[in-house]
């Protein structure tokens, strides 16, 4: 497999910068906050459409952020490192546990283009009738994108108050669909607090607009960082001689974390490749352990 060449203009300066007034102002009225969220989401749209941004990797990293928040909202203590272990160190036949399952659902939601079929796995624990009602809201509803997403959250939680992560997954899907994005980009999942999710009506819409601003800023910062890191990986890729290195590079560019055993190389060669990429400054070891290591851009 040929290793892809580095993208042109992949430094931070090529990405559109978020106007300072979006982050420096804090509106309190629904009208003011809606204006700021519209500006933030309009800016994020440029980032999501930018050719140099590793979009799959960005969605994976935002899915981890959303899953960590969802797990905390459920009252569990697992954090990002635990979620990575639960999912990426699974062996065939293993179960990821409740926290790992939430993380898997977020990852599955961002993996494929938005559709009813792709989102079924995120709500598979609920009855077929309930799933049909919730998923029927995709592409439906009136008002702006954030208002429609807020209505989905309220509808899901009115039926099942403990289905927070399902409500957030569907809300992010509705937002992305309303904005014309092919894939879901987790924003509400990492931006709304448990207190926000207890709100209804205008108060919930206000919280959703606030969350859209905060999360769009975070997603833009993350996109700039990942674009620089991806450019570095592209730059060193021609130095890799191992058979299967091209496919391995592609995995690093699309996944938050990768275990050496998941790479398309023999075990020893996979570990050597990971060590080589770390030495070249192209990937990082993310666990800090001497064994059961995970690597990511």
Coordinates of C-alpha atoms in Angstrom, one line a residue:
X1 CA 0.0 0.0 0.0
X2 CA 1.4 3.4 -0.9
X3 CA 1.9 5.8 2.0
X4 CA -0.1 9.0 1.4
X5 CA 1.9 12.2 0.8
X6 CA 1.7 15.0 3.3
X7 CA -1.1 17.4 2.7
X8 CA -0.2 20.9 1.5
X9 CA -0.5 23.8 3.9
X10 CA -1.2 21.7 6.9
X11 CA 0.1 24.1 9.6
X12 CA -2.2 25.8 12.0
X13 CA -2.1 29.1 10.0
X14 CA -4.1 27.5 7.1
X15 CA -7.1 26.8 9.3
X16 CA -9.6 29.6 9.7
X17 CA -9.3 31.3 13.0
X18 CA -12.2 31.8 15.3
X19 CA -13.0 35.5 15.8
X20 CA -12.0 36.7 19.2
X21 CA -15.3 38.3 19.8
X22 CA -17.0 35.0 19.8
X23 CA -15.1 33.8 22.9
X24 CA -14.7 37.1 24.6
X25 CA -18.4 37.9 24.7
X26 CA -20.8 36.1 27.0
X27 CA -24.5 36.7 26.1
X28 CA -27.2 36.1 28.6
X29 CA -30.3 36.4 26.6
X30 CA -31.4 33.6 24.3
X31 CA -31.1 36.0 21.3
X32 CA -27.5 37.0 22.2
X33 CA -26.3 33.4 22.9
X34 CA -28.0 32.2 19.7
X35 CA -26.1 34.8 17.7
X36 CA -22.8 33.6 19.3
X37 CA -23.5 29.9 18.7
X38 CA -24.4 30.6 15.1
X39 CA -21.1 32.4 14.6
X40 CA -19.2 29.6 16.3
X41 CA -21.0 26.8 14.4
X42 CA -20.5 28.7 11.1
X43 CA -16.8 28.9 11.8
X44 CA -16.7 25.2 12.8
X45 CA -18.4 24.4 9.5
X46 CA -15.3 25.7 7.7
X47 CA -13.1 23.5 9.9
X48 CA -15.2 20.4 9.3
X49 CA -15.0 21.0 5.5
X50 CA -11.3 21.8 5.5
X51 CA -9.3 19.2 3.4
X52 CA -6.2 19.2 5.7
X53 CA -8.0 18.4 8.9
X54 CA -8.0 14.6 9.7
X55 CA -11.8 14.5 10.1
X56 CA -12.2 10.9 11.2
X57 CA -9.5 11.4 13.9
X58 CA -11.2 14.6 15.0
X59 CA -14.5 12.9 15.4
X60 CA -12.9 10.0 17.3
X61 CA -11.2 12.4 19.7
X62 CA -14.5 14.4 20.2
X63 CA -16.3 11.1 20.7
X64 CA -13.9 10.2 23.6
X65 CA -14.6 13.6 25.1
X66 CA -18.3 13.1 24.9
X67 CA -18.1 9.5 26.2
X68 CA -16.1 10.6 29.2
X69 CA -18.7 13.2 30.0
X70 CA -21.6 10.7 29.5
X71 CA -19.9 8.2 31.8
X72 CA -19.5 10.8 34.5
X73 CA -23.2 11.8 34.1
X74 CA -24.1 8.2 34.7
X75 CA -22.3 8.3 38.1
X76 CA -19.4 6.1 37.1
X77 CA -15.7 7.0 37.8
X78 CA -14.1 5.9 34.6
X79 CA -12.2 8.5 32.7
X80 CA -10.6 8.8 29.2
X81 CA -7.7 6.4 30.0
X82 CA -10.1 3.8 31.4
X83 CA -12.4 4.1 28.3
X84 CA -9.4 3.6 25.9
X85 CA -8.4 0.5 27.8
X86 CA -11.9 -0.9 27.9
X87 CA -12.3 -0.6 24.1
X88 CA -8.9 -0.8 22.5
X89 CA -7.5 -3.6 24.7
X90 CA -10.5 -5.9 24.3
X91 CA -9.9 -9.5 23.2
X92 CA -12.3 -11.5 21.1
X93 CA -15.3 -12.3 23.2
X94 CA -14.6 -9.7 25.9
X95 CA -17.3 -7.3 27.0
X96 CA -16.2 -3.6 27.4
X97 CA -18.3 -3.1 30.6
X98 CA -21.0 -0.3 31.0
X99 CA -18.6 2.6 30.6
X100 CA -16.8 1.0 27.6
X101 CA -20.2 0.3 26.0
X102 CA -21.1 4.0 26.2
X103 CA -17.7 4.8 24.6
X104 CA -18.4 2.3 21.8
X105 CA -21.8 3.8 21.1
X106 CA -20.2 7.2 20.6
X107 CA -17.5 5.8 18.4
X108 CA -20.1 3.9 16.3
X109 CA -22.2 7.1 16.0
X110 CA -19.4 9.1 14.4
X111 CA -17.9 6.3 12.3
X112 CA -20.4 6.2 9.5
X113 CA -22.4 8.9 7.7
X114 CA -25.6 9.9 9.6
X115 CA -28.5 7.6 8.9
X116 CA -31.2 5.8 10.9
X117 CA -29.5 2.5 10.4
X118 CA -26.1 3.8 11.6
X119 CA -27.7 5.2 14.8
X120 CA -29.7 2.1 15.7
X121 CA -26.7 0.7 17.6
X122 CA -26.7 3.7 19.9
X123 CA -30.3 3.1 21.0
X124 CA -30.4 -0.7 20.6
X125 CA -31.2 -1.2 24.3
X126 CA -34.6 0.4 24.0
X127 CA -37.8 -1.0 22.5
X128 CA -38.3 -1.0 18.8
X129 CA -41.3 1.3 19.2
X130 CA -39.2 3.8 21.2
X131 CA -36.3 3.6 18.8
X132 CA -38.7 4.3 15.9
X133 CA -40.1 7.4 17.6
X134 CA -36.7 8.8 18.5
X135 CA -35.0 8.1 15.2
X136 CA -38.0 9.4 13.3
X137 CA -37.0 12.8 14.5
X138 CA -33.9 12.8 12.3
X139 CA -34.5 15.3 9.6
X140 CA -37.8 16.4 11.2
X141 CA -38.8 19.4 13.3
X142 CA -38.8 23.1 12.8
X143 CA -36.6 26.0 13.8
X144 CA -32.8 26.4 13.8
X145 CA -30.3 23.5 14.2
X146 CA -29.7 24.1 17.9
X147 CA -33.4 24.4 18.7
X148 CA -34.2 21.2 16.9
X149 CA -31.4 19.4 18.8
X150 CA -32.7 20.8 22.1
X151 CA -36.2 19.5 21.3
X152 CA -34.7 16.0 20.7
X153 CA -33.0 16.0 24.1
X154 CA -36.2 17.1 25.8
X155 CA -38.3 14.4 24.0
X156 CA -35.9 11.6 24.8
X157 CA -35.4 12.5 28.4
X158 CA -39.1 13.0 29.0
X159 CA -39.6 9.3 28.0
X160 CA -36.4 7.9 29.7
X161 CA -34.8 10.3 32.1
X162 CA -31.7 8.1 32.5
X163 CA -31.0 7.9 28.7
X164 CA -28.7 10.9 28.8
X165 CA -26.1 9.7 26.4
X166 CA -28.7 8.5 23.9
X167 CA -30.3 11.9 24.0
X168 CA -27.0 13.6 23.4
X169 CA -26.0 11.3 20.5
X170 CA -29.3 11.9 18.8
X171 CA -29.1 15.6 19.4
X172 CA -25.6 15.8 17.9
X173 CA -26.9 13.8 14.9
X174 CA -29.8 16.2 14.4
X175 CA -27.5 19.2 14.7
X176 CA -25.0 17.8 12.2
X177 CA -27.8 16.9 9.8
X178 CA -29.4 20.3 10.0
X179 CA -26.0 21.9 9.3
X180 CA -25.5 19.7 6.2
X181 CA -22.6 17.6 7.7
X182 CA -22.3 14.1 6.4
X183 CA -21.0 12.8 9.8
X184 CA -22.0 13.5 13.3
X185 CA -19.5 15.8 15.2
X186 CA -20.0 15.4 19.0
X187 CA -20.6 18.8 20.5
X188 CA -23.5 18.6 23.0
X189 CA -22.1 15.3 24.4
X190 CA -19.1 17.1 25.8
X191 CA -20.7 20.5 26.4
X192 CA -23.9 20.0 28.4
X193 CA -23.7 19.3 32.1
X194 CA -26.1 17.1 34.2
X195 CA -27.7 20.3 35.5
X196 CA -28.3 21.5 31.9
X197 CA -30.0 18.2 31.0
X198 CA -32.6 18.7 33.8
X199 CA -33.8 21.9 32.1
X200 CA -36.6 22.2 29.6
X201 CA -38.0 24.7 27.1
X202 CA -36.2 28.0 26.7
X203 CA -33.7 27.2 29.5
X204 CA -32.6 24.1 27.8
X205 CA -32.3 25.9 24.4
X206 CA -30.1 28.5 26.1
X207 CA -27.9 25.8 27.6
X208 CA -27.6 24.2 24.2
X209 CA -26.5 27.4 22.6
X210 CA -23.9 27.9 25.3
X211 CA -22.7 24.4 24.8
X212 CA -22.4 24.8 21.1
X213 CA -20.1 27.8 21.6
X214 CA -17.9 26.1 24.1
X215 CA -17.7 22.9 22.1
X216 CA -17.1 24.6 18.8
X217 CA -14.2 26.4 20.3
X218 CA -12.8 23.2 21.7
X219 CA -13.3 21.3 18.4
X220 CA -11.5 24.1 16.5
X221 CA -8.6 24.0 18.9
X222 CA -8.4 20.2 18.7
X223 CA -8.6 20.3 14.9
X224 CA -5.7 22.7 14.7
X225 CA -3.6 20.5 17.0
X226 CA -4.5 17.2 15.1
X227 CA -3.8 18.8 11.8
X228 CA -0.3 19.7 12.9
X229 CA 0.3 16.2 14.3
X230 CA -1.2 14.5 11.2
X231 CA 1.1 16.6 9.0
X232 CA 4.1 15.3 11.0
X233 CA 3.0 11.7 10.6
X234 CA 2.6 12.3 6.8
X235 CA 6.1 13.8 6.7
X236 CA 7.8 10.8 8.3
X237 CA 5.7 8.1 6.6
X238 CA 8.1 7.8 3.6
X239 CA 10.9 6.8 6.0
X240 CA 8.9 3.7 7.1
X241 CA 10.1 0.5 5.3
X242 CA 8.0 -2.1 7.0
X243 CA 5.5 -3.9 4.9
X244 CA 2.0 -2.8 6.0
X245 CA 3.3 0.6 7.2
X246 CA 1.0 2.5 4.9
X247 CA -2.1 0.8 6.3
X248 CA -0.8 1.3 9.8
X249 CA -0.3 5.1 9.2
X250 CA -3.9 5.2 7.9
X251 CA -5.1 3.6 11.1
X252 CA -3.3 6.2 13.2
X253 CA -4.8 9.0 11.1
X254 CA -8.4 7.7 11.7
X255 CA -8.4 6.3 15.3
X256 CA -7.9 8.0 18.6
X257 CA -5.8 5.1 19.9
X258 CA -4.3 2.0 18.4
X259 CA -2.8 -1.1 20.1
X260 CA 0.2 -2.6 18.3
X261 CA -1.8 -5.9 18.1
X262 CA -4.4 -4.1 16.0
X263 CA -1.9 -3.1 13.3
X264 CA -1.6 -5.1 10.1
X265 CA 1.9 -6.3 10.9
X266 CA 3.4 -9.2 12.9
X267 CA 3.5 -8.5 16.6
X268 CA 7.2 -7.7 16.9
X269 CA 7.2 -5.6 13.8
X270 CA 4.1 -3.7 15.0
X271 CA 5.9 -2.8 18.3
X272 CA 9.0 -1.8 16.4
X273 CA 7.0 0.4 14.1
X274 CA 5.3 2.1 17.1
X275 CA 8.6 2.7 18.8
X276 CA 10.0 4.1 15.5
X277 CA 7.1 6.5 15.2
X278 CA 7.5 7.7 18.7
X279 CA 11.2 8.3 18.2
X280 CA 10.3 10.3 15.1
X281 CA 7.8 12.4 17.0
X282 CA 4.9 11.3 14.8
X283 CA 2.8 9.4 17.4
X284 CA 2.7 9.3 21.2
X285 CA 2.3 6.5 23.7
X286 CA -0.8 7.5 25.6
X287 CA -0.9 5.2 28.6
X288 CA 2.5 5.8 30.3
X289 CA 2.8 2.1 30.9
X290 CA 5.6 -0.4 30.1
X291 CA 3.1 -3.0 28.8
X292 CA -0.4 -3.0 27.3
X293 CA 0.5 0.2 25.5
X294 CA -1.7 2.3 23.2
X295 CA -0.5 4.8 20.7
X296 CA -2.1 7.8 19.0
X297 CA -1.4 10.9 17.0

